[in-house]
PDB file of C-alpha atoms in Angstrom:
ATOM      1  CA  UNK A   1      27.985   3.828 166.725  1.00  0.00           C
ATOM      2  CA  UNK A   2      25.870   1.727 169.089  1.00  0.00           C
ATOM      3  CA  UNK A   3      24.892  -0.607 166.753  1.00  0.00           C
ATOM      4  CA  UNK A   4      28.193  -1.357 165.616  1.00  0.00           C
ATOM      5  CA  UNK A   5      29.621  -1.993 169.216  1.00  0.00           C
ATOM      6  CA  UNK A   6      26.464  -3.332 170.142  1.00  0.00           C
ATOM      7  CA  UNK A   7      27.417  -6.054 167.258  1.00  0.00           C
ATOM      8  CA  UNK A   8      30.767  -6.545 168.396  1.00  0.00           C
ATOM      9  CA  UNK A   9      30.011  -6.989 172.113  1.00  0.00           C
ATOM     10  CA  UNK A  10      27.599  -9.576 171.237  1.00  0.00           C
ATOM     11  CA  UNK A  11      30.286 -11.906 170.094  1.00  0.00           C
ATOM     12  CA  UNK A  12      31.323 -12.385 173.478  1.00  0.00           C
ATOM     13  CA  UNK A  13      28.299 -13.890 174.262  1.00  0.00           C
ATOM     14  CA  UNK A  14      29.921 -17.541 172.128  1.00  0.00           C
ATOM     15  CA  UNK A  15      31.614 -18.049 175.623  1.00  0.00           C
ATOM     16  CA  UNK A  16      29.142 -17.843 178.202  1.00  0.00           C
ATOM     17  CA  UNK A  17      26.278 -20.449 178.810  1.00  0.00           C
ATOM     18  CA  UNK A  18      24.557 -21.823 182.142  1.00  0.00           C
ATOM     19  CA  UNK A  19      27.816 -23.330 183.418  1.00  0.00           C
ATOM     20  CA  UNK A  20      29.336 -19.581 183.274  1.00  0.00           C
ATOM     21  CA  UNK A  21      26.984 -17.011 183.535  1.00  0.00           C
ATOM     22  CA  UNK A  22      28.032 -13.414 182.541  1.00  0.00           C
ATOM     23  CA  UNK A  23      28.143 -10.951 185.643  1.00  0.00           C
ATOM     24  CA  UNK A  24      29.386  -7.619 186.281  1.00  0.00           C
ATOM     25  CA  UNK A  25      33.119  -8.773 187.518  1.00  0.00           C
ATOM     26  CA  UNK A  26      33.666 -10.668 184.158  1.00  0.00           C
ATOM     27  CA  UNK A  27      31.611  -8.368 182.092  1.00  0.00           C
ATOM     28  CA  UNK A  28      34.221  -5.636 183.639  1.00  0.00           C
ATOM     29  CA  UNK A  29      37.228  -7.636 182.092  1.00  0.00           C
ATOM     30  CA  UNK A  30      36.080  -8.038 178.672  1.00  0.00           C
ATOM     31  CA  UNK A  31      37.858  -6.879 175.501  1.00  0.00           C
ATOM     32  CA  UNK A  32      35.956  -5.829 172.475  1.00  0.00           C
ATOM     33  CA  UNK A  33      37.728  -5.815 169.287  1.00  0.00           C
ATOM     34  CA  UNK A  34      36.927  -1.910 167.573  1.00  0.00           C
ATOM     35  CA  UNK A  35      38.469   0.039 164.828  1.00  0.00           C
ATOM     36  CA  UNK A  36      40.808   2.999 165.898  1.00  0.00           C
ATOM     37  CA  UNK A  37      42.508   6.105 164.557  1.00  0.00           C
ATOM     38  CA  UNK A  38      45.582   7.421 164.523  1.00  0.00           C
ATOM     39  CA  UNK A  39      45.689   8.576 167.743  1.00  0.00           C
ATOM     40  CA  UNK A  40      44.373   4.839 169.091  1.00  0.00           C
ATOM     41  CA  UNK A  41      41.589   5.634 170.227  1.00  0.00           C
ATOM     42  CA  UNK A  42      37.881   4.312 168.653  1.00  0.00           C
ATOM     43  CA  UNK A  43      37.391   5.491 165.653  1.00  0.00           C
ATOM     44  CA  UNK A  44      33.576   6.422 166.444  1.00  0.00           C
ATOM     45  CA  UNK A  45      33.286   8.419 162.969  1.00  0.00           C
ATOM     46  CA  UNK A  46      34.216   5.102 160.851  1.00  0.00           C
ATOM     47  CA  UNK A  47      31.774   3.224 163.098  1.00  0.00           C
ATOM     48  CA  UNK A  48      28.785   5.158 162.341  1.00  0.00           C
ATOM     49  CA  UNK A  49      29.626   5.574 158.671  1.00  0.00           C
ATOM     50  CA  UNK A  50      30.017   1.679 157.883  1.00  0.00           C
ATOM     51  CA  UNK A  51      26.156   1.489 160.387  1.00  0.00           C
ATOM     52  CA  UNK A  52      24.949   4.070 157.999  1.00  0.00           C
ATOM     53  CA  UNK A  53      26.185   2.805 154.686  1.00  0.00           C
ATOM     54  CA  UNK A  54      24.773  -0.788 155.828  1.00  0.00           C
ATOM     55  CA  UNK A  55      21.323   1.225 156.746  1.00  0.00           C
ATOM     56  CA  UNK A  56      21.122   2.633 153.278  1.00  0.00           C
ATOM     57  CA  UNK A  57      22.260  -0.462 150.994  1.00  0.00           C
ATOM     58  CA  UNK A  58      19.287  -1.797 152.981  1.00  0.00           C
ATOM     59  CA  UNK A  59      17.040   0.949 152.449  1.00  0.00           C
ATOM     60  CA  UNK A  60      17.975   1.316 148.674  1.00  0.00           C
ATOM     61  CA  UNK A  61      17.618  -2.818 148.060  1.00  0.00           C
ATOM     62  CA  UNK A  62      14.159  -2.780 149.735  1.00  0.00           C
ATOM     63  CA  UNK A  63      12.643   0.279 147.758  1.00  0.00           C
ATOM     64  CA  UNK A  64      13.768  -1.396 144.388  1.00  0.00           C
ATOM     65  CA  UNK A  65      12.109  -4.716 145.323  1.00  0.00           C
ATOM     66  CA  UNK A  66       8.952  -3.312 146.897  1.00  0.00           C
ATOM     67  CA  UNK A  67       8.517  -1.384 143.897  1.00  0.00           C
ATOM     68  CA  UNK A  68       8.469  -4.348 142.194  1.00  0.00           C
ATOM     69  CA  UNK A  69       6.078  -5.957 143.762  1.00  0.00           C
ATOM     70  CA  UNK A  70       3.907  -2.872 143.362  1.00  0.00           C
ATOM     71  CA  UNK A  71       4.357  -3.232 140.106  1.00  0.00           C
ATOM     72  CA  UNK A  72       3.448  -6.811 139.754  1.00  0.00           C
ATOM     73  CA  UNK A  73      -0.111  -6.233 142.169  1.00  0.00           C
ATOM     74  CA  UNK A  74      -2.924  -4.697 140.910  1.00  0.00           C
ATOM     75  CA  UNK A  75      -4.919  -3.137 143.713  1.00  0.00           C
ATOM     76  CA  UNK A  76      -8.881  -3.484 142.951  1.00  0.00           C
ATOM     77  CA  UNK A  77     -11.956  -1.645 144.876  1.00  0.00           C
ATOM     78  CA  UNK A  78     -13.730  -4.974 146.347  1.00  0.00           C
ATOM     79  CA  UNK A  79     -16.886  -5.378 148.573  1.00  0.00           C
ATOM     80  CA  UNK A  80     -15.904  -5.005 152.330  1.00  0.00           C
ATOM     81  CA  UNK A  81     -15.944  -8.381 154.470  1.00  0.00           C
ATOM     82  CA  UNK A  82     -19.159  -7.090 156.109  1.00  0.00           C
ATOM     83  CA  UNK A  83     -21.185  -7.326 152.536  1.00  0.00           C
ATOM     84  CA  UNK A  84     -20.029 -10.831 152.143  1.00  0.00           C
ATOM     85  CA  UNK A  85     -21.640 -14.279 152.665  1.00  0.00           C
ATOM     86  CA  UNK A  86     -19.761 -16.646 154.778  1.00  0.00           C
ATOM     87  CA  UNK A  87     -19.964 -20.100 155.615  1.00  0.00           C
ATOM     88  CA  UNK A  88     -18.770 -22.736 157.602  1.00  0.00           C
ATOM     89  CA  UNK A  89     -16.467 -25.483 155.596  1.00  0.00           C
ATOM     90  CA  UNK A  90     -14.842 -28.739 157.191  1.00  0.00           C
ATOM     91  CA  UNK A  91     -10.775 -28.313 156.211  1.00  0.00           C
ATOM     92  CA  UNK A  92     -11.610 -31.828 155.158  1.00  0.00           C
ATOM     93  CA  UNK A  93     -14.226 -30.577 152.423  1.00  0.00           C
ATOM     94  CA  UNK A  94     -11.948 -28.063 151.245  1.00  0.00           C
ATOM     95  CA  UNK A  95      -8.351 -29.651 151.366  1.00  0.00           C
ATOM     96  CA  UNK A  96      -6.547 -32.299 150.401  1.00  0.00           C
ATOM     97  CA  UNK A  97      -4.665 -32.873 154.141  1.00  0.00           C
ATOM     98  CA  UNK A  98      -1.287 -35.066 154.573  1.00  0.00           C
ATOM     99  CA  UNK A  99       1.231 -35.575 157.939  1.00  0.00           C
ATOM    100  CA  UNK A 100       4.706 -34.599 158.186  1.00  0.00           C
ATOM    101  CA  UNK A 101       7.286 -37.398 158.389  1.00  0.00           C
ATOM    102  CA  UNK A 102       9.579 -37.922 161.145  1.00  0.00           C
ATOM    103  CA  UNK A 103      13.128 -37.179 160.953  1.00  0.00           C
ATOM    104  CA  UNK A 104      15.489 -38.368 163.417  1.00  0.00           C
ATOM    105  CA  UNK A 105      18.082 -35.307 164.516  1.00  0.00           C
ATOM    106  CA  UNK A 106      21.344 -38.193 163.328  1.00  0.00           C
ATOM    107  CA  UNK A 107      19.678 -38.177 159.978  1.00  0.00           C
ATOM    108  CA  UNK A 108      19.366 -34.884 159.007  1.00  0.00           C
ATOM    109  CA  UNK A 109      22.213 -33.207 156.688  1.00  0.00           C
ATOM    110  CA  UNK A 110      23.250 -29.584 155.834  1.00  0.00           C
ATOM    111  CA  UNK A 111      21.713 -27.694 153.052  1.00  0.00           C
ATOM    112  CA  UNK A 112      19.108 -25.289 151.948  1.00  0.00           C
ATOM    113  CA  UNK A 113      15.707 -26.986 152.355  1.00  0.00           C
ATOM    114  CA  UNK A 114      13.007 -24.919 155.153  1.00  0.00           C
ATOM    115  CA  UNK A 115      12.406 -27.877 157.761  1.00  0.00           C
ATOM    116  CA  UNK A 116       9.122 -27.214 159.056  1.00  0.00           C
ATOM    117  CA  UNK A 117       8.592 -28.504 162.486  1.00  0.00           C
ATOM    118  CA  UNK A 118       5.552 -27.874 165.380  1.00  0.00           C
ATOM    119  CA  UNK A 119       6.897 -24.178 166.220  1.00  0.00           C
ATOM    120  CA  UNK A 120       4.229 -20.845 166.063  1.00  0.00           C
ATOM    121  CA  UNK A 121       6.916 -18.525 164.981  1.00  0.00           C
ATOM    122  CA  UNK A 122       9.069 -17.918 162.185  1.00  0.00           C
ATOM    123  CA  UNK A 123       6.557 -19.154 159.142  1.00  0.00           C
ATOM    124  CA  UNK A 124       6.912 -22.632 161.184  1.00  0.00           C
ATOM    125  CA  UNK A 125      10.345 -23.141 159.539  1.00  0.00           C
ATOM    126  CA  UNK A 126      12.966 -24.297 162.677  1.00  0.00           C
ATOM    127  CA  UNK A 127      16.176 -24.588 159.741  1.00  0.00           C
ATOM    128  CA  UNK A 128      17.437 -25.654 156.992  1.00  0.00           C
ATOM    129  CA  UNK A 129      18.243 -29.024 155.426  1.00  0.00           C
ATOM    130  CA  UNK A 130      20.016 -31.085 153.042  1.00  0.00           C
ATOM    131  CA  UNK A 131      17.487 -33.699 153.236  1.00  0.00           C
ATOM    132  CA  UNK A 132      15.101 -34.192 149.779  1.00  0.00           C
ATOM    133  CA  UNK A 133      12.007 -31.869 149.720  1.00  0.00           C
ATOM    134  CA  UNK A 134       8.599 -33.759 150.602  1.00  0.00           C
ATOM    135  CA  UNK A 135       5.639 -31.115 150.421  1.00  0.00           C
ATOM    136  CA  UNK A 136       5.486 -28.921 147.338  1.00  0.00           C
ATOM    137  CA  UNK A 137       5.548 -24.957 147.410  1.00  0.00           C
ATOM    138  CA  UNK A 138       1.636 -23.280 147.454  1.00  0.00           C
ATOM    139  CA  UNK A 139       0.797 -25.704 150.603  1.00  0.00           C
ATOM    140  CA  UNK A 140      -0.286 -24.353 154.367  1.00  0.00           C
ATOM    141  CA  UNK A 141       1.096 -25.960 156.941  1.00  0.00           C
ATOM    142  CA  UNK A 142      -0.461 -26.394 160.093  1.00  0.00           C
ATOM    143  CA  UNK A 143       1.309 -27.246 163.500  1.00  0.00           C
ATOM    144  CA  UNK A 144      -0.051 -28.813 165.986  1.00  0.00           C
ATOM    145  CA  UNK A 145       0.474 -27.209 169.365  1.00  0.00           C
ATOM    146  CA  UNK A 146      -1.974 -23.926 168.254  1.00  0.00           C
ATOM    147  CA  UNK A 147      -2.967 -24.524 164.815  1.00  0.00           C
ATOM    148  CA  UNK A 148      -0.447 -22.045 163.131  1.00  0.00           C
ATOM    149  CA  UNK A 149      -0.605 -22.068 159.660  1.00  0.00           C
ATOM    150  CA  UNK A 150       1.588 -20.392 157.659  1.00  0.00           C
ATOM    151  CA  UNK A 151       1.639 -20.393 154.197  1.00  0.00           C
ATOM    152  CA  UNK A 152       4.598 -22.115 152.495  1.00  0.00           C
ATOM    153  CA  UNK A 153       6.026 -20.456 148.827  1.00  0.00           C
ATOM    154  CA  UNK A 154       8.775 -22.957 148.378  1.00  0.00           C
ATOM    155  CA  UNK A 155       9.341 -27.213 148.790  1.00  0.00           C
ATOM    156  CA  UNK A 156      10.133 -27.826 152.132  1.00  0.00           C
ATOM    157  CA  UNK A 157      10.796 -30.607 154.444  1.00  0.00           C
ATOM    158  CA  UNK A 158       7.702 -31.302 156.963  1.00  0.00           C
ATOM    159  CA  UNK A 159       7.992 -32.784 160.497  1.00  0.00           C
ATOM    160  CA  UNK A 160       5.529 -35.404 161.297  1.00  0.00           C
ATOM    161  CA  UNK A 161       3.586 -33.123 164.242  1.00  0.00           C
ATOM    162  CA  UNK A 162       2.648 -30.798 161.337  1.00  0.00           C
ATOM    163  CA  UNK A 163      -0.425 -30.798 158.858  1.00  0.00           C
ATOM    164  CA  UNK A 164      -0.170 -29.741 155.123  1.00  0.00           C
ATOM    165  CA  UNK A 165      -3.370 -28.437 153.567  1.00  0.00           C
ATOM    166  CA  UNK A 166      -3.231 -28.224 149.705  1.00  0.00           C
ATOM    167  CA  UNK A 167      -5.870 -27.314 146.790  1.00  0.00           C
ATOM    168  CA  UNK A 168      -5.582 -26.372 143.116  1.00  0.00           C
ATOM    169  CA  UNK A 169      -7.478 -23.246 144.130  1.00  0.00           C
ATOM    170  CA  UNK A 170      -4.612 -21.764 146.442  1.00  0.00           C
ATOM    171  CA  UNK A 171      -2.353 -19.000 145.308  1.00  0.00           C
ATOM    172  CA  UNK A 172      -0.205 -17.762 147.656  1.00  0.00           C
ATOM    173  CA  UNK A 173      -2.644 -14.367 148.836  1.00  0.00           C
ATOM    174  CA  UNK A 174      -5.772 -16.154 149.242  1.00  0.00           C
ATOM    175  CA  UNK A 175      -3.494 -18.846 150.959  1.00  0.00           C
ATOM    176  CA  UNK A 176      -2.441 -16.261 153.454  1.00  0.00           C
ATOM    177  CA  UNK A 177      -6.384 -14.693 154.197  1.00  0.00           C
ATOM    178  CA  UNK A 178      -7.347 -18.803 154.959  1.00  0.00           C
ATOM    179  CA  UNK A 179      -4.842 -19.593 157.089  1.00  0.00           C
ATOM    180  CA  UNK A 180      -5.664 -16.072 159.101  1.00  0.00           C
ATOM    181  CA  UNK A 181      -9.280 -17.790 159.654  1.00  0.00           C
ATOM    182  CA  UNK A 182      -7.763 -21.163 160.725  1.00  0.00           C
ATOM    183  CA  UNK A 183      -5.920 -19.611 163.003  1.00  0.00           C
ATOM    184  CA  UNK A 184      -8.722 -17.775 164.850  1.00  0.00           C
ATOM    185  CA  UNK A 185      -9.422 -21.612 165.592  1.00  0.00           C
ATOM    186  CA  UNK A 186      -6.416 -21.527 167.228  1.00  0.00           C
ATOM    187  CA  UNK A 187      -7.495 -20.497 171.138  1.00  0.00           C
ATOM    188  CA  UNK A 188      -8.903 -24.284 172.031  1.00  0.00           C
ATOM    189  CA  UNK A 189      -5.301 -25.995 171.167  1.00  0.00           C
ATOM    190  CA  UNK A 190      -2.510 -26.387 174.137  1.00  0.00           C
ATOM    191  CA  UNK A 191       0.116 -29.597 174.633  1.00  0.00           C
ATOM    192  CA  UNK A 192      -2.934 -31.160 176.388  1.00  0.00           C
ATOM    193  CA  UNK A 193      -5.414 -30.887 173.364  1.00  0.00           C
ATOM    194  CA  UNK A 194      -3.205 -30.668 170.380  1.00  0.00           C
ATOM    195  CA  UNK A 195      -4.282 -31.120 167.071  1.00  0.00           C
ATOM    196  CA  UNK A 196      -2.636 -33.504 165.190  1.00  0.00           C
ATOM    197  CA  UNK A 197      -4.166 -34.572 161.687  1.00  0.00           C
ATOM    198  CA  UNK A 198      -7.277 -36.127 162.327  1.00  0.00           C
ATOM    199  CA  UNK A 199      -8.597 -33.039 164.394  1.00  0.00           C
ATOM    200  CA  UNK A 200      -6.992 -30.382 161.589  1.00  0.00           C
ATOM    201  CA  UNK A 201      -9.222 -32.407 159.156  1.00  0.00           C
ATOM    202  CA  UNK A 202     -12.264 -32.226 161.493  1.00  0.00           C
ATOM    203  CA  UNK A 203     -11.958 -28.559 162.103  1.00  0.00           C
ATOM    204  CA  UNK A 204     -13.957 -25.807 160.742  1.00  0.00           C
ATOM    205  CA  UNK A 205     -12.664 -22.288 159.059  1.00  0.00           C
ATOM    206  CA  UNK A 206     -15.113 -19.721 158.001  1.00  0.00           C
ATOM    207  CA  UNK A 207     -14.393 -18.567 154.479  1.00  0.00           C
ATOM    208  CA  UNK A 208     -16.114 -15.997 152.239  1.00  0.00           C
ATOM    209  CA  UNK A 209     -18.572 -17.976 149.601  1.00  0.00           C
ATOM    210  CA  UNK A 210     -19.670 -17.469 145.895  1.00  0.00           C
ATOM    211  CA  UNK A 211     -23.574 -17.358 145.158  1.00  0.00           C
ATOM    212  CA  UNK A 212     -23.409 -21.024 144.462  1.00  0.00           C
ATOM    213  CA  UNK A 213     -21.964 -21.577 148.304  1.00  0.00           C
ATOM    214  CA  UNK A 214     -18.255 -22.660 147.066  1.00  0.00           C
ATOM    215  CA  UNK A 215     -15.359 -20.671 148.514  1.00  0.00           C
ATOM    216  CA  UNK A 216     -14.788 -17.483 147.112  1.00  0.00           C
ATOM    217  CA  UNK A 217     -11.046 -17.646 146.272  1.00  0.00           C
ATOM    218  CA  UNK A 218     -10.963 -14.763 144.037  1.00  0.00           C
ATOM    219  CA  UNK A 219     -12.017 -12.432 146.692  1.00  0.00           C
ATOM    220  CA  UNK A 220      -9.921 -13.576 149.248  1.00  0.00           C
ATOM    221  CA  UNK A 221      -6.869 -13.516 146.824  1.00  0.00           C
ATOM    222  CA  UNK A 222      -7.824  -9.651 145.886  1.00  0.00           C
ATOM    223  CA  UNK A 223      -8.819  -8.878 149.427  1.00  0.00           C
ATOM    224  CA  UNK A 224      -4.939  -9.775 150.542  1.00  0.00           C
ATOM    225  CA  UNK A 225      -3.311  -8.303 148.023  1.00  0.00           C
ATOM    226  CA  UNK A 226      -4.965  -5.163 148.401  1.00  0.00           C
ATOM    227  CA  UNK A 227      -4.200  -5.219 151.959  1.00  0.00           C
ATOM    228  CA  UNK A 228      -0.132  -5.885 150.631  1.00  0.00           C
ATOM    229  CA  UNK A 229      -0.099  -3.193 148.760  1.00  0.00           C
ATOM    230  CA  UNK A 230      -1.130  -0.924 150.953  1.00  0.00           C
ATOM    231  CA  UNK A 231       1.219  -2.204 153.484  1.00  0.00           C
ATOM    232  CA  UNK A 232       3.851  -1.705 151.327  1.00  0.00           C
ATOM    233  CA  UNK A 233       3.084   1.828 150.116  1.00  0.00           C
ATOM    234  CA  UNK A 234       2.756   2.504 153.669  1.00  0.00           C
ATOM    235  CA  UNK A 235       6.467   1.552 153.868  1.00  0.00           C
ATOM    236  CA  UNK A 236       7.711   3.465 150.691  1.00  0.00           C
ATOM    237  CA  UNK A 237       5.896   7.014 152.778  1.00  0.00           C
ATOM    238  CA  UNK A 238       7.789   5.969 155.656  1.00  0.00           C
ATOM    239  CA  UNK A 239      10.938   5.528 153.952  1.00  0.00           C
ATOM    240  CA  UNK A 240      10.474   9.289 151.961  1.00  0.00           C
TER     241      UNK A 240
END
């Protein structure tokens, strides 16, 4: 029942800004728009019945597709980090490494396209676009302000205060156990000292290496994947 008024009082919330604050005399006089019985009063059974049915269309739609996914994995007994060799590799010597373009906010039209701008949060994606793709799916972008990267699965618009880092080698798990090293890179970045594309080149990640001293992208693609599907199985036990 809270949830669904909580949803419905939220709406009000399209009429208030810094001009005209919300207080507790105008909070007082609100109206909130709820679904009654017979008798006119709310109809708090109804409420929690459409929250619950909601809850388990949810619940049922995120089994099926984690199951999926389970399916899909393969979850294989690897070395732990601690018995592997790791080295120190340039982003430069690893990476082919481009800049954003910049997109004026009177150019930019409606449509479906992730536009991925200098923001930490939210897989670095700020909206969605109509303007044409520039970056292709299985890149990392990197943003500027504290060296996110986050690891991009579809073509996507890119901002020009954002790095994208590509490589034949990348799939999309052993993109995500990279860009959780270049982040830990992340702590010497601020407005004042922001990396923009020269310094993402420059900058070092420490990756897990083959005898031969190349990457290891096999083990750091099994390595995350493992760690998904345990994640996920840990959500399925949760669920049951």
């Amino acid at each position: 029942v809270y949830l669904f008024i909580a949803t419905q009082t939220g709406r009000l919330s399209e009429k208030y800004n810094f001009n005209r604050e919300i207080n507790d005399k105008r909070i007082s006089r609100e109206k909130v728009m709820l679904p009654i019985g017979v008798d006119g009063e709310p109809d708090h059974a109804y409420m929690e019945q459409f929250i619950r049915s909601l809850i388990d269309k949810e619940r049922s739609e995120y089994e099926a597709r984690a199951n999926r996914e389970l399916r899909a994995l393969k979850f294989v007994k690897i070395p732990p980090l601690a018995d592997k060799t790791w080295k120190p590799f340039k982003i430069k010597e690893i990476f082919g490494a481009d800049k954003g373009v910049y997109l004026n906010k009177k150019d930019i039209v409606e449509g479906n396209t992730p536009y991925i701008t200098a923001t930490a949060s939210n897989n670095g994606i700020s909206g969605f676009i109509g303007n044409r793709s520039l970056f292709p799916r299985n890149t990392i972008t990197v943003e500027k302000i504290s060296l996110a990267p986050f690891y991009q699965g579809n073509e996507y618009y890119c901002s020009h205060d954002v790095s994208v880092l590509s490589s034949p080698s990348l799939n999309k798990f052993n993109a995500l156990f990279i860009s959780t090293m270049i982040k830990r890179q992340g702590g010497k970045y601020s407005y004042g000292r922001q990396a923009q594309l020269g310094v993402v080149k420059r900058e070092t990640v420490y990756l897990p290496v083959l005898l031969d001293g190349s990457p290891d992208y096999e083990y750091m693609k099994q390595y995350a994947q493992n760690l998904y599907c345990k994640k996920i199985k840990q959500y399925l036990d949760y669920l049951n």
